[in-house]
PDB file of C-alpha atoms in Angstrom:
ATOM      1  CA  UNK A  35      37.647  14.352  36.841  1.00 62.00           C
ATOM      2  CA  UNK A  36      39.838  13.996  33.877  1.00 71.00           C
ATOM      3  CA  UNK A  37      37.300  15.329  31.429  1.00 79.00           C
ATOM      4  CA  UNK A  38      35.184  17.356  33.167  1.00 87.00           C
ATOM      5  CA  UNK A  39      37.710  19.614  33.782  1.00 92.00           C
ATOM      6  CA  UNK A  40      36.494  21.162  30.184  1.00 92.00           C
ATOM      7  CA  UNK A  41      32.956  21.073  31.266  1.00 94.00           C
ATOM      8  CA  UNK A  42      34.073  23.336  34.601  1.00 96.00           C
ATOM      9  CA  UNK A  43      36.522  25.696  32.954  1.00 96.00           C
ATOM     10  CA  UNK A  44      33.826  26.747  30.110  1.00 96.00           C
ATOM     11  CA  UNK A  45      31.229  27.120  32.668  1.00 97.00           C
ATOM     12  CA  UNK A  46      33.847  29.172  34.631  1.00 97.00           C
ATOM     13  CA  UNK A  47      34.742  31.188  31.517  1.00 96.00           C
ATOM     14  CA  UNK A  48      31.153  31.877  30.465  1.00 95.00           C
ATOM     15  CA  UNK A  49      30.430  33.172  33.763  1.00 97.00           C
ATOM     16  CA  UNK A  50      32.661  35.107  34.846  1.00 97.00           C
ATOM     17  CA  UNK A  51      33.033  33.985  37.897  1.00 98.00           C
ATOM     18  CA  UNK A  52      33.301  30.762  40.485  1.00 98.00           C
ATOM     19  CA  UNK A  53      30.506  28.667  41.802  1.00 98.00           C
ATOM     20  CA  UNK A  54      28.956  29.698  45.030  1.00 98.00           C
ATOM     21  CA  UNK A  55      26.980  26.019  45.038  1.00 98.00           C
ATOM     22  CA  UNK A  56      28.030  22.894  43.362  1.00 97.00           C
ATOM     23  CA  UNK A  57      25.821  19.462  43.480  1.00 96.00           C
ATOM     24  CA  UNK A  58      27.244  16.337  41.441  1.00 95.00           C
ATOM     25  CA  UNK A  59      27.086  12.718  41.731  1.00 94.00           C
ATOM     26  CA  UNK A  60      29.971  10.129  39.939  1.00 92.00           C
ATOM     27  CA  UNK A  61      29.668   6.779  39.356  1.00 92.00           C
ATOM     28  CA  UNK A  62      33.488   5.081  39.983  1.00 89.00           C
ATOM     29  CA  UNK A  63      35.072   2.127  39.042  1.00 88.00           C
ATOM     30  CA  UNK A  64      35.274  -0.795  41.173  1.00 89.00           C
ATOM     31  CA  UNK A  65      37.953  -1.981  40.868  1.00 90.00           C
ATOM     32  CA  UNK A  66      40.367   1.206  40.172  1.00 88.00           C
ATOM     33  CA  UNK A  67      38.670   3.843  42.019  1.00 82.00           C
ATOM     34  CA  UNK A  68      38.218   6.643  38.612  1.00 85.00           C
ATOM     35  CA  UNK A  69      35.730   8.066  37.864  1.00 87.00           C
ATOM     36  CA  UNK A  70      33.555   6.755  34.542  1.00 90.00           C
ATOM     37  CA  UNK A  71      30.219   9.059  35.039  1.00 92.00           C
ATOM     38  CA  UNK A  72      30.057  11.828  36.345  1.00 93.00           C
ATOM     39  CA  UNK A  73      27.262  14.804  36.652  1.00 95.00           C
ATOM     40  CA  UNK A  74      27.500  17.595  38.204  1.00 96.00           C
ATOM     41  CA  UNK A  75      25.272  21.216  38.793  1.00 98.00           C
ATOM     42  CA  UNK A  76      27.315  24.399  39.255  1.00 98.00           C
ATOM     43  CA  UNK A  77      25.384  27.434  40.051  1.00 98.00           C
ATOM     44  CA  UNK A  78      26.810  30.728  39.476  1.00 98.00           C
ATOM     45  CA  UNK A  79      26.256  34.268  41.183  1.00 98.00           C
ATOM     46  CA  UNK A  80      22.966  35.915  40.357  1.00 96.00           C
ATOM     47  CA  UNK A  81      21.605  32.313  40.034  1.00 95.00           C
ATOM     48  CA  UNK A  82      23.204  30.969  36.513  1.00 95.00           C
ATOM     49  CA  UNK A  83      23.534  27.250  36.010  1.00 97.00           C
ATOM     50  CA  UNK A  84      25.647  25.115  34.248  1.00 97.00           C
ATOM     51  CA  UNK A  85      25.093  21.567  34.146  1.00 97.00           C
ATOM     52  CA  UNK A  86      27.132  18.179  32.495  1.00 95.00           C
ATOM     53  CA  UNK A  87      27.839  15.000  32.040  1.00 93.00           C
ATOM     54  CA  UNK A  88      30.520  13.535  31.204  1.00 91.00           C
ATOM     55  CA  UNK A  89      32.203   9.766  30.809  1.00 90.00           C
ATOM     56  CA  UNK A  90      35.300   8.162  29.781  1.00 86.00           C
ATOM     57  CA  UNK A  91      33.574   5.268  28.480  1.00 85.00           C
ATOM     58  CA  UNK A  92      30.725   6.737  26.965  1.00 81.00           C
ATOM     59  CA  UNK A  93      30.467   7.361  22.758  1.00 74.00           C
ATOM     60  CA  UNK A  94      32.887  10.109  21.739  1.00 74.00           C
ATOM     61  CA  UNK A  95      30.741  12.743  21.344  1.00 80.00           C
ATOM     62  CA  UNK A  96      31.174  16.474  22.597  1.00 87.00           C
ATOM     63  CA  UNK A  97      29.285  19.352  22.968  1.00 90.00           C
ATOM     64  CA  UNK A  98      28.487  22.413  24.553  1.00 93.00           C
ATOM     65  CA  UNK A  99      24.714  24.465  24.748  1.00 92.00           C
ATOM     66  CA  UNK A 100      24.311  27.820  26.141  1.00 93.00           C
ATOM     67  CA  UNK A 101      20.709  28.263  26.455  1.00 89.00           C
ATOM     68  CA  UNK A 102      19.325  32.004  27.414  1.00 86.00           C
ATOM     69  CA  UNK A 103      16.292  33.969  27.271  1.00 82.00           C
ATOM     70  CA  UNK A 104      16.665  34.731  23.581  1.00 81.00           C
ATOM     71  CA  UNK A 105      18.426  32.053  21.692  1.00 85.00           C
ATOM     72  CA  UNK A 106      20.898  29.224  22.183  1.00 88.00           C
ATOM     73  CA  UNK A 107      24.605  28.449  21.327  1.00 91.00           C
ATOM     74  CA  UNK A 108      25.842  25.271  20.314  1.00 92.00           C
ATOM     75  CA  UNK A 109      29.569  24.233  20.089  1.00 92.00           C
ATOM     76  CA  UNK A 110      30.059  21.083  17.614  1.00 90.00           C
ATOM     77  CA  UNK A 111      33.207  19.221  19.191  1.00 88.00           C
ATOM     78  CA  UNK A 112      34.365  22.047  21.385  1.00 88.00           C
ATOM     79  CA  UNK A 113      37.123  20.442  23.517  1.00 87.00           C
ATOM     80  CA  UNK A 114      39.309  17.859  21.618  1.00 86.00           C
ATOM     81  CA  UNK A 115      38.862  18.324  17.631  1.00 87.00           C
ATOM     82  CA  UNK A 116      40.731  16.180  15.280  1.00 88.00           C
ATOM     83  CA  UNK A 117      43.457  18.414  13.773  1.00 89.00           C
ATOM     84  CA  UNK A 118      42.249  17.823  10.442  1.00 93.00           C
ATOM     85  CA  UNK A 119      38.653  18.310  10.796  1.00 92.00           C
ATOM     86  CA  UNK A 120      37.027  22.212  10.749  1.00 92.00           C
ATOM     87  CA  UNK A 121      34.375  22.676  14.007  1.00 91.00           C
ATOM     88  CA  UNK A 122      31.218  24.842  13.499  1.00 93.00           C
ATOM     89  CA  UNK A 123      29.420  27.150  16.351  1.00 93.00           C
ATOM     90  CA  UNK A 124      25.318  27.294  15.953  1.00 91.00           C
ATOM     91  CA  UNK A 125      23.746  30.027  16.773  1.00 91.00           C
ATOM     92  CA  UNK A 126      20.083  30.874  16.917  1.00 87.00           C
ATOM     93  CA  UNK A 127      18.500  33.980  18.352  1.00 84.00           C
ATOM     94  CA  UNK A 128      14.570  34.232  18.597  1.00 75.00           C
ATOM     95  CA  UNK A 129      13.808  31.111  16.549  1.00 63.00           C
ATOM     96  CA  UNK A 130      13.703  27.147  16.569  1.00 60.00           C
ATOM     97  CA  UNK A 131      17.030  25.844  16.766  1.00 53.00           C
ATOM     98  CA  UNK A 132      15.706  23.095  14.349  1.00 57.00           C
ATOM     99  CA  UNK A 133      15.096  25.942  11.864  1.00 54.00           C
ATOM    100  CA  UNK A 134      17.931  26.188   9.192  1.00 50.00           C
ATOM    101  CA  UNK A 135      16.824  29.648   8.821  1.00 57.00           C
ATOM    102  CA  UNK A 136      16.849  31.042  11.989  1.00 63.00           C
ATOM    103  CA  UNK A 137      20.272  29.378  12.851  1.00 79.00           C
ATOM    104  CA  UNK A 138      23.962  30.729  12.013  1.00 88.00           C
ATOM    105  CA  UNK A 139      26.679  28.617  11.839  1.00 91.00           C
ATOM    106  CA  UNK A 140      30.244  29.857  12.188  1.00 94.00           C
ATOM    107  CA  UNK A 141      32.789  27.617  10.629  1.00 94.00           C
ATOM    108  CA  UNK A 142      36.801  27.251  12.084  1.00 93.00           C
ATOM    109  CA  UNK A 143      38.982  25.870   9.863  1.00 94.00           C
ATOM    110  CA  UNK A 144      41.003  22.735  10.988  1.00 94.00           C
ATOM    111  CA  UNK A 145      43.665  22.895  13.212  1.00 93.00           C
ATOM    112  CA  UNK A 146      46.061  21.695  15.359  1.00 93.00           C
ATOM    113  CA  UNK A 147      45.189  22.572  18.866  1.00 90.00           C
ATOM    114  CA  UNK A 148      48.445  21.247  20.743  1.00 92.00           C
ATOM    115  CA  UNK A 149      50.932  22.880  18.430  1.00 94.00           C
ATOM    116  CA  UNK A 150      49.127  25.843  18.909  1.00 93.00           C
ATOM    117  CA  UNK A 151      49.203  25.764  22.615  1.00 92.00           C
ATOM    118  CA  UNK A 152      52.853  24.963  22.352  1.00 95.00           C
ATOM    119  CA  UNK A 153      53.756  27.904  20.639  1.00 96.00           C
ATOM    120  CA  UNK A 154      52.042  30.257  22.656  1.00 96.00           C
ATOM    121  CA  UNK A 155      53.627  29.095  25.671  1.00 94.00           C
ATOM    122  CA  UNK A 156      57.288  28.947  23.843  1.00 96.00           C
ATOM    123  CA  UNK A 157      56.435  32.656  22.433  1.00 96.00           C
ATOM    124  CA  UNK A 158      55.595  33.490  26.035  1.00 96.00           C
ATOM    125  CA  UNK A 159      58.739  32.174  27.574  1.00 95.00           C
ATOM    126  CA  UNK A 160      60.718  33.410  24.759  1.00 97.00           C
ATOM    127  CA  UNK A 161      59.248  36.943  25.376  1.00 97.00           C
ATOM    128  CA  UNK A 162      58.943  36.784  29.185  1.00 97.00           C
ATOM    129  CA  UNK A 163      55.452  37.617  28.553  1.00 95.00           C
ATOM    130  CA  UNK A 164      51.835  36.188  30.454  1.00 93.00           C
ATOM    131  CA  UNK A 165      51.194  32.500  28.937  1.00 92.00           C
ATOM    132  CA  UNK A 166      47.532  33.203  27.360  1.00 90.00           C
ATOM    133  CA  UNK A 167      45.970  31.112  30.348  1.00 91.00           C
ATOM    134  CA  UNK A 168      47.546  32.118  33.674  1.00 92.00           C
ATOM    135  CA  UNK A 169      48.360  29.577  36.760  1.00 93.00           C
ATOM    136  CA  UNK A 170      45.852  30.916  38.987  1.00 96.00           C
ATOM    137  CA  UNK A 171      43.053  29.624  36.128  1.00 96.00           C
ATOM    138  CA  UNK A 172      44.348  26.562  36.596  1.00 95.00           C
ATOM    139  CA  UNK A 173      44.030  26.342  40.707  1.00 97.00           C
ATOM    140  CA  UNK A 174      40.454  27.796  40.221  1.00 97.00           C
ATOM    141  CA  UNK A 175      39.537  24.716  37.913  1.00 96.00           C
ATOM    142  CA  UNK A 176      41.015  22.658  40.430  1.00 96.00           C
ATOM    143  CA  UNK A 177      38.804  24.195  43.223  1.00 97.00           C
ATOM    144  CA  UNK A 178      35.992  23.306  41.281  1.00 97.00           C
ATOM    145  CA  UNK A 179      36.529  19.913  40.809  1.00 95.00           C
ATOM    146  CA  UNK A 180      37.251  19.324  44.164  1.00 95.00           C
ATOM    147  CA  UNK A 181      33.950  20.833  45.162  1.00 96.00           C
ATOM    148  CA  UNK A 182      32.607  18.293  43.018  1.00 94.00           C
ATOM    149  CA  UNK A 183      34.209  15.516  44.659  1.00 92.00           C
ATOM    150  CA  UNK A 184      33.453  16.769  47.985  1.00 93.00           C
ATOM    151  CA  UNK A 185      29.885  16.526  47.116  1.00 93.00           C
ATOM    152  CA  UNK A 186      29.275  13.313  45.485  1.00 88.00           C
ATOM    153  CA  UNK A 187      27.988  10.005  47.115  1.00 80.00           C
ATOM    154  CA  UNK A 188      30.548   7.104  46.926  1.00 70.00           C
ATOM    155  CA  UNK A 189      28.768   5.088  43.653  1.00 66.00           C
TER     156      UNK A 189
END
């Protein structure tokens, strides 16, 4: 679950909250055991759902949609963004999602997402401050994708 681990921890984030049900299904290598497709349903308290795919030998493509009740989100590249490339947010509230007019895009310029990690994390230690995304984030994700594993059929 080397790339899904994005998939989880947004789900996680937009939530709020852990998964009381998970249902998934990953296709493995033969010969090696990894994982190359997997799928998986997470379903949140009060009945929220997150679903993905994802594949280490599929087309590099990303993306994230948050659909609700009155509009949709869509995150262009939203885990792994070439440093010198800006990524745009879509969002469209009470209109087609096709419609130019009835969609706002949000621009972020280009950067460097590793560098920035790294000094946040230096800044932290330096400071003996929180690091921005705690440890127990981190064992929660890992919960997750266990779950999945846990309830996949051997493909």
């Amino acid at each position: 679950m080397d790339i899904g681990c994005y998939n989880i921890n947004v789900a996680r984030m937009l939530f709020g909250a852990e998964p009381v049900r998970i249902e998934s299904v990953i296709h493995r290598d033969a010969g090696m055991g990894i994982d190359i497709l997997s799928s998986a349903i997470l379903v949140f308290p009060g009945g929220g759902q997150s679903t993905f795919t994802c594949s280490t030998r599929a087309d590099n493509a990303q993306r994230v949609h948050i659909v609700g009740t009155v509009g949709r989100i869509e995150f262009e590249v939203p885990f792994n963004p070439p440093p010198d490339r800006e990524t745009r947010i879509f969002v469209t509230v009470d209109g087609d999602p096709v419609a130019a007019n009835a969609t706002e895009t949000i621009v972020f310029p280009a950067v460097d997402q590793y560098t920035v990690q790294a000094r946040l994390f230096a800044q932290a230690v330096l400071d003996d401050t929180p690091v921005p995304v705690p440890i127990s984030d981190a064992i929660a994700n890992m919960r997750v994708i266990e779950g999945i594993l846990a309830t996949s059929p051997m493909l």
